[in-house]
Amino acid sequence: MTDLTGRIALVTGASRGIGEASARALAAQGARVIVTDLAAPEALADEIGGLARAHDVTDEQSWIDTMAFARDTAGGLDILVNNAGLFLAKPLTETTLEDWRRLHSVNVEGVFLGCKHAVPLLAERANLWTGGTSIINLSSVAGLVGSPLVSCYNASKGAVRLFTKGVAVELAASRIRCNSIHPGIIETDMGRDLVSQFAAATGTGENDTRAAFSDRHPLGHFGVPQNIADAVTFLASDRAAFMTGSELVVDGGFTAS
Ligand SMILES: NC(=O)c1ccc[n+]([C@@H]2O[C@H](COP(=O)([O-])OP(=O)(O)OC[C@H]3O[C@@H](n4cnc5c(N)ncnc54)[C@H](O)[C@@H]3O)[C@@H](O)[C@H]2O)c1
């Protein structure tokens, strides 16, 4: 069981895809979930009995206000899922400094700000649970291995991987665990956009591009958001009480081959 009854969770980028599936899964395990995105995911919050907030993860004041909301309205925070992210496939020599900064502002700065501002709340409730409180950062297989056209995304997800380890070690004594998840390609808007961007950049048809990427996963297909939501609920729960600073790879064998 990954029973999360009594816990308060916050998921960023929760309007769709992996964030939405994670919010639903955390709520199904009994957590009260604050779902945030650029526009507040009100309908999702209503469906899962949670709370919705408009929240831009690149904006420090937005994090300060969201943490005040978690404290005042939900009663604190036990689980933070830093999920919001952007993808970009572009040849290195065509990648602008603006592209690099935009990607890093969401994928890296958003995760830094989230961890920084959540820690005081997570520390307050860490002694309530066997496994302490939990931060889960969405990295990627692209944070473990390089691929053509995604050096900028590789850099941002690699930063999340090692930032997670630094946070884990610094906060272990406070009983706050911090782990990263490394999905292979997942059937979401971003996963579909990845196929389109590669097809456009290489001049290959979308069907052939999709088939080639499916073949990169030894299990033979892309993952679904629920595969990652299962990893999120596990890391959030006391079943992962002895896991911190780890990389949970959920990739159909992508990085094993
Ligand atoms: N889908 C994949 O193949 C895949 C693979 C590996 C890792 N990931 C990672 O998983 C996470 C979720 O991916 P997804 O496929 O669900 O993506 P998605 O594009 O379907 O959803 C991302 C969500 O993040 C939100 N977002 C973007 N910028 C934001 C900002 N500044 N502030 C708040 N919210 C913002 C978007 O509005 C959107 O709802 C991302 O970090 C992504 O990099 C995805």
GROMACS .gro file of C-alpha atoms and ligand atoms in nm:
model
  301
    1MET     CA    1   0.000   0.000   0.000
    2THR     CA    2   0.108   0.353  -0.069
    3ASP     CA    3  -0.150   0.501   0.168
    4LEU     CA    4  -0.121   0.880   0.172
    5THR     CA    5  -0.417   0.955   0.397
    6GLY     CA    6  -0.363   1.281   0.584
    7ARG     CA    7  -0.089   1.410   0.355
    8ILE     CA    8  -0.097   1.734   0.163
    9ALA     CA    9   0.064   1.730  -0.183
   10LEU     CA   10   0.137   1.995  -0.445
   11VAL     CA   11   0.185   1.910  -0.814
   12THR     CA   12   0.308   2.175  -1.060
   13GLY     CA   13   0.211   2.167  -1.430
   14ALA     CA   14  -0.091   1.959  -1.328
   15SER     CA   15  -0.334   2.065  -1.605
   16ARG     CA   16  -0.249   1.768  -1.825
   17GLY     CA   17  -0.014   1.479  -1.892
   18ILE     CA   18   0.211   1.340  -1.620
   19GLY     CA   19   0.118   1.615  -1.371
   20GLU     CA   20  -0.255   1.547  -1.405
   21ALA     CA   21  -0.208   1.168  -1.376
   22SER     CA   22   0.016   1.217  -1.070
   23ALA     CA   23  -0.238   1.445  -0.901
   24ARG     CA   24  -0.516   1.191  -0.963
   25ALA     CA   25  -0.300   0.906  -0.832
   26LEU     CA   26  -0.196   1.095  -0.516
   27ALA     CA   27  -0.561   1.181  -0.447
   28ALA     CA   28  -0.663   0.818  -0.506
   29GLN     CA   29  -0.417   0.720  -0.231
   30GLY     CA   30  -0.585   0.963   0.009
   31ALA     CA   31  -0.374   1.279  -0.022
   32ARG     CA   32  -0.528   1.626  -0.044
   33VAL     CA   33  -0.373   1.768  -0.360
   34ILE     CA   34  -0.305   2.128  -0.459
   35VAL     CA   35  -0.289   2.134  -0.838
   36THR     CA   36  -0.113   2.428  -1.001
   37ASP     CA   37  -0.039   2.541  -1.355
   38LEU     CA   38  -0.014   2.868  -1.551
   39ALA     CA   39  -0.397   2.869  -1.543
   40ALA     CA   40  -0.552   2.715  -1.229
   41PRO     CA   41  -0.672   2.356  -1.305
   42GLU     CA   42  -1.011   2.416  -1.137
   43ALA     CA   43  -1.203   2.127  -1.298
   44LEU     CA   44  -0.935   1.875  -1.199
   45ALA     CA   45  -0.928   2.007  -0.841
   46ASP     CA   46  -1.308   1.973  -0.819
   47GLU     CA   47  -1.293   1.617  -0.951
   48ILE     CA   48  -1.028   1.497  -0.704
   49GLY     CA   49  -1.143   1.701  -0.404
   50GLY     CA   50  -0.831   1.916  -0.415
   51LEU     CA   51  -0.739   2.283  -0.446
   52ALA     CA   52  -0.637   2.472  -0.761
   53ARG     CA   53  -0.403   2.765  -0.808
   54ALA     CA   54  -0.257   2.965  -1.094
   55HIS     CA   55   0.119   2.938  -1.048
   56ASP     CA   56   0.413   3.019  -1.275
   57VAL     CA   57   0.707   2.809  -1.154
   58THR     CA   58   0.958   3.056  -1.299
   59ASP     CA   59   0.831   3.339  -1.076
   60GLU     CA   60   0.971   3.346  -0.722
   61GLN     CA   61   0.684   3.556  -0.584
   62SER     CA   62   0.440   3.301  -0.728
   63TRP     CA   63   0.617   3.030  -0.523
   64ILE     CA   64   0.607   3.245  -0.207
   65ASP     CA   65   0.233   3.306  -0.255
   66THR     CA   66   0.166   2.938  -0.335
   67MET     CA   67   0.347   2.822  -0.022
   68ALA     CA   68   0.147   3.073   0.187
   69PHE     CA   69  -0.169   2.928   0.027
   70ALA     CA   70  -0.056   2.572   0.114
   71ARG     CA   71   0.005   2.672   0.475
   72ASP     CA   72  -0.307   2.885   0.525
   73THR     CA   73  -0.562   2.695   0.316
   74ALA     CA   74  -0.446   2.332   0.312
   75GLY     CA   75  -0.262   2.328   0.648
   76GLY     CA   76   0.096   2.268   0.527
   77LEU     CA   77   0.283   2.047   0.283
   78ASP     CA   78   0.411   1.686   0.287
   79ILE     CA   79   0.478   1.612  -0.082
   80LEU     CA   80   0.606   1.841  -0.359
   81VAL     CA   81   0.608   1.718  -0.720
   82ASN     CA   82   0.815   1.951  -0.940
   83ASN     CA   83   0.661   1.838  -1.268
   84ALA     CA   84   0.614   2.149  -1.488
   85GLY     CA   85   0.853   2.138  -1.781
   86LEU     CA   86   0.927   2.241  -2.140
   87PHE     CA   87   1.082   2.043  -2.428
   88LEU     CA   88   1.290   2.161  -2.721
   89ALA     CA   89   1.448   1.973  -3.015
   90LYS     CA   90   1.675   2.196  -3.224
   91PRO     CA   91   2.025   2.167  -3.373
   92LEU     CA   92   2.281   2.318  -3.136
   93THR     CA   93   2.397   2.583  -3.384
   94GLU     CA   94   2.038   2.704  -3.433
   95THR     CA   95   1.958   2.715  -3.061
   96THR     CA   96   1.942   3.073  -2.938
   97LEU     CA   97   2.047   3.196  -2.597
   98GLU     CA   98   1.681   3.288  -2.551
   99ASP     CA   99   1.579   2.921  -2.619
  100TRP     CA  100   1.836   2.803  -2.362
  101ARG     CA  101   1.721   3.053  -2.098
  102ARG     CA  102   1.348   2.985  -2.153
  103LEU     CA  103   1.399   2.609  -2.113
  104HIS     CA  104   1.622   2.647  -1.808
  105SER     CA  105   1.389   2.899  -1.644
  106VAL     CA  106   1.113   2.636  -1.626
  107ASN     CA  107   1.306   2.306  -1.608
  108VAL     CA  108   1.585   2.415  -1.371
  109GLU     CA  109   1.497   2.745  -1.202
  110GLY     CA  110   1.139   2.628  -1.143
  111VAL     CA  111   1.270   2.318  -0.961
  112PHE     CA  112   1.523   2.522  -0.760
  113LEU     CA  113   1.258   2.772  -0.650
  114GLY     CA  114   1.013   2.496  -0.564
  115CYS     CA  115   1.259   2.309  -0.343
  116LYS     CA  116   1.383   2.629  -0.179
  117HIS     CA  117   1.040   2.761  -0.084
  118ALA     CA  118   0.880   2.426   0.006
  119VAL     CA  119   1.151   2.318   0.251
  120PRO     CA  120   1.031   2.523   0.552
  121LEU     CA  121   0.681   2.373   0.518
  122LEU     CA  122   0.807   2.019   0.452
  123ALA     CA  123   1.036   2.040   0.756
  124GLU     CA  124   0.743   2.131   0.984
  125ARG     CA  125   0.558   1.804   0.906
  126ALA     CA  126   0.854   1.570   0.850
  127ASN     CA  127   0.822   1.403   1.190
  128LEU     CA  128   0.459   1.307   1.127
  129TRP     CA  129   0.552   1.022   0.891
  130THR     CA  130   0.782   0.718   0.904
  131GLY     CA  131   0.940   0.819   0.575
  132GLY     CA  132   0.948   1.194   0.645
  133THR     CA  133   0.830   1.433   0.375
  134SER     CA  134   0.910   1.398   0.005
  135ILE     CA  135   1.021   1.607  -0.294
  136ILE     CA  136   0.991   1.443  -0.636
  137ASN     CA  137   1.161   1.612  -0.931
  138LEU     CA  138   1.075   1.517  -1.290
  139SER     CA  139   1.397   1.472  -1.482
  140SER     CA  140   1.408   1.244  -1.792
  141VAL     CA  141   1.611   0.977  -1.967
  142ALA     CA  142   1.750   1.291  -2.130
  143GLY     CA  143   1.901   1.373  -1.789
  144LEU     CA  144   2.100   1.048  -1.806
  145VAL     CA  145   2.206   1.008  -2.170
  146GLY     CA  146   2.253   1.250  -2.460
  147SER     CA  147   2.060   1.254  -2.785
  148PRO     CA  148   2.102   1.457  -3.105
  149LEU     CA  149   1.901   1.784  -3.119
  150VAL     CA  150   1.828   1.795  -2.746
  151SER     CA  151   2.154   1.916  -2.590
  152CYS     CA  152   1.971   2.211  -2.430
  153TYR     CA  153   1.701   1.982  -2.281
  154ASN     CA  154   1.976   1.730  -2.183
  155ALA     CA  155   2.152   2.006  -1.987
  156SER     CA  156   1.834   2.113  -1.806
  157LYS     CA  157   1.733   1.758  -1.708
  158GLY     CA  158   2.091   1.668  -1.611
  159ALA     CA  159   2.086   1.970  -1.380
  160VAL     CA  160   1.766   1.843  -1.217
  161ARG     CA  161   1.929   1.502  -1.162
  162LEU     CA  162   2.229   1.635  -0.969
  163PHE     CA  163   2.045   1.921  -0.797
  164THR     CA  164   1.816   1.650  -0.655
  165LYS     CA  165   2.114   1.469  -0.503
  166GLY     CA  166   2.252   1.787  -0.346
  167VAL     CA  167   1.913   1.870  -0.194
  168ALA     CA  168   1.874   1.510  -0.072
  169VAL     CA  169   2.204   1.513   0.112
  170GLU     CA  170   2.155   1.861   0.259
  171LEU     CA  171   1.805   1.788   0.385
  172ALA     CA  172   1.836   1.427   0.499
  173ALA     CA  173   1.887   1.536   0.861
  174SER     CA  174   1.559   1.732   0.838
  175ARG     CA  175   1.384   1.407   0.728
  176ILE     CA  176   1.300   1.552   0.387
  177ARG     CA  177   1.365   1.300   0.106
  178CYS     CA  178   1.434   1.419  -0.249
  179ASN     CA  179   1.439   1.189  -0.553
  180SER     CA  180   1.427   1.228  -0.930
  181ILE     CA  181   1.219   1.033  -1.183
  182HIS     CA  182   1.353   0.963  -1.532
  183PRO     CA  183   1.075   0.877  -1.777
  184GLY     CA  184   1.127   0.746  -2.128
  185ILE     CA  185   0.891   0.892  -2.388
  186ILE     CA  186   0.539   0.917  -2.246
  187GLU     CA  187   0.211   0.959  -2.437
  188THR     CA  188   0.136   1.323  -2.346
  189ASP     CA  189   0.122   1.651  -2.537
  190MET     CA  190   0.496   1.681  -2.476
  191GLY     CA  191   0.565   1.326  -2.598
  192ARG     CA  192   0.366   1.393  -2.917
  193ASP     CA  193   0.534   1.731  -2.961
  194LEU     CA  194   0.873   1.559  -2.930
  195VAL     CA  195   0.786   1.336  -3.226
  196SER     CA  196   0.666   1.638  -3.429
  197GLN     CA  197   0.973   1.846  -3.347
  198PHE     CA  198   1.211   1.563  -3.443
  199ALA     CA  199   1.016   1.492  -3.761
  200ALA     CA  200   1.037   1.859  -3.858
  201ALA     CA  201   1.406   1.892  -3.768
  202THR     CA  202   1.515   1.578  -3.956
  203GLY     CA  203   1.270   1.592  -4.248
  204THR     CA  204   1.146   1.240  -4.161
  205GLY     CA  205   0.772   1.164  -4.159
  206GLU     CA  206   0.593   1.164  -3.822
  207ASN     CA  207   0.496   0.795  -3.847
  208ASP     CA  208   0.854   0.686  -3.921
  209THR     CA  209   0.987   0.911  -3.644
  210ARG     CA  210   0.740   0.767  -3.397
  211ALA     CA  211   0.827   0.409  -3.496
  212ALA     CA  212   1.199   0.481  -3.457
  213PHE     CA  213   1.146   0.627  -3.109
  214SER     CA  214   0.924   0.333  -3.008
  215ASP     CA  215   1.208   0.099  -3.111
  216ARG     CA  216   1.446   0.287  -2.878
  217HIS     CA  217   1.241   0.142  -2.590
  218PRO     CA  218   1.316  -0.234  -2.564
  219LEU     CA  219   0.960  -0.288  -2.436
  220GLY     CA  220   0.857  -0.166  -2.783
  221HIS     CA  221   0.629   0.127  -2.707
  222PHE     CA  222   0.600   0.464  -2.532
  223GLY     CA  223   0.490   0.480  -2.169
  224VAL     CA  224   0.161   0.623  -2.042
  225PRO     CA  225   0.121   0.893  -1.774
  226GLN     CA  226   0.000   0.634  -1.520
  227ASN     CA  227   0.342   0.460  -1.536
  228ILE     CA  228   0.501   0.778  -1.399
  229ALA     CA  229   0.216   0.851  -1.156
  230ASP     CA  230   0.281   0.507  -1.000
  231ALA     CA  231   0.644   0.604  -0.943
  232VAL     CA  232   0.533   0.939  -0.794
  233THR     CA  233   0.295   0.780  -0.542
  234PHE     CA  234   0.562   0.527  -0.444
  235LEU     CA  235   0.830   0.791  -0.382
  236ALA     CA  236   0.578   1.005  -0.193
  237SER     CA  237   0.489   0.721   0.043
  238ASP     CA  238   0.653   0.556   0.343
  239ARG     CA  239   0.730   0.256   0.119
  240ALA     CA  240   1.017   0.466  -0.016
  241ALA     CA  241   1.130   0.564   0.337
  242PHE     CA  242   1.492   0.460   0.271
  243MET     CA  243   1.516   0.629  -0.071
  244THR     CA  244   1.670   0.970  -0.108
  245GLY     CA  245   1.893   1.118  -0.378
  246SER     CA  246   1.801   0.829  -0.607
  247GLU     CA  247   1.714   0.820  -0.977
  248LEU     CA  248   1.400   0.620  -1.044
  249VAL     CA  249   1.419   0.524  -1.412
  250VAL     CA  250   1.083   0.442  -1.573
  251ASP     CA  251   1.179   0.411  -1.938
  252GLY     CA  252   1.082   0.074  -2.091
  253GLY     CA  253   1.453  -0.011  -2.103
  254PHE     CA  254   1.557   0.299  -2.305
  255THR     CA  255   1.875   0.362  -2.102
  256ALA     CA  256   1.953  -0.007  -2.050
  257SER     CA  257   2.017  -0.062  -2.421
  258LIG     N1  258   0.626   1.325  -2.194
  258LIG     C1  259   0.750   1.277  -2.198
  258LIG     O1  260   0.787   1.204  -2.293
  258LIG     C2  261   0.847   1.309  -2.087
  258LIG     C3  262   0.963   1.231  -2.080
  258LIG     C4  263   1.056   1.258  -1.979
  258LIG     C5  264   1.032   1.359  -1.889
  258LIG     N2  265   0.919   1.434  -1.900
  258LIG     C6  266   0.901   1.542  -1.802
  258LIG     O2  267   0.781   1.522  -1.729
  258LIG     C7  268   0.722   1.649  -1.695
  258LIG     C8  269   0.578   1.653  -1.742
  258LIG     O3  270   0.577   1.626  -1.881
  258LIG     P1  271   0.442   1.611  -1.968
  258LIG     O4  272   0.475   1.518  -2.077
  258LIG     O5  273   0.325   1.588  -1.882
  258LIG     O6  274   0.437   1.760  -2.031
  258LIG     P2  275   0.312   1.847  -2.088
  258LIG     O7  276   0.372   1.943  -2.185
  258LIG     O8  277   0.206   1.757  -2.136
  258LIG     O9  278   0.262   1.924  -1.957
  258LIG     C9  279   0.349   2.016  -1.895
  258LIG    C10  280   0.267   2.110  -1.808
  258LIG    O10  281   0.359   2.207  -1.752
  258LIG    C11  282   0.295   2.334  -1.756
  258LIG     N3  283   0.393   2.444  -1.753
  258LIG    C12  284   0.478   2.482  -1.850
  258LIG     N4  285   0.545   2.593  -1.811
  258LIG    C13  286   0.501   2.624  -1.687
  258LIG    C14  287   0.532   2.727  -1.593
  258LIG     N5  288   0.621   2.823  -1.622
  258LIG     N6  289   0.470   2.726  -1.473
  258LIG    C15  290   0.377   2.632  -1.444
  258LIG     N7  291   0.342   2.532  -1.528
  258LIG    C16  292   0.404   2.529  -1.649
  258LIG    C17  293   0.215   2.332  -1.887
  258LIG    O11  294   0.113   2.432  -1.886
  258LIG    C18  295   0.162   2.189  -1.889
  258LIG    O12  296   0.036   2.178  -1.828
  258LIG    C19  297   0.812   1.755  -1.758
  258LIG    O13  298   0.904   1.803  -1.661
  258LIG    C20  299   0.884   1.678  -1.866
  258LIG    O14  300   1.007   1.738  -1.901
  258LIG    C21  301   0.824   1.411  -1.996
   0.00000   0.00000   0.00000
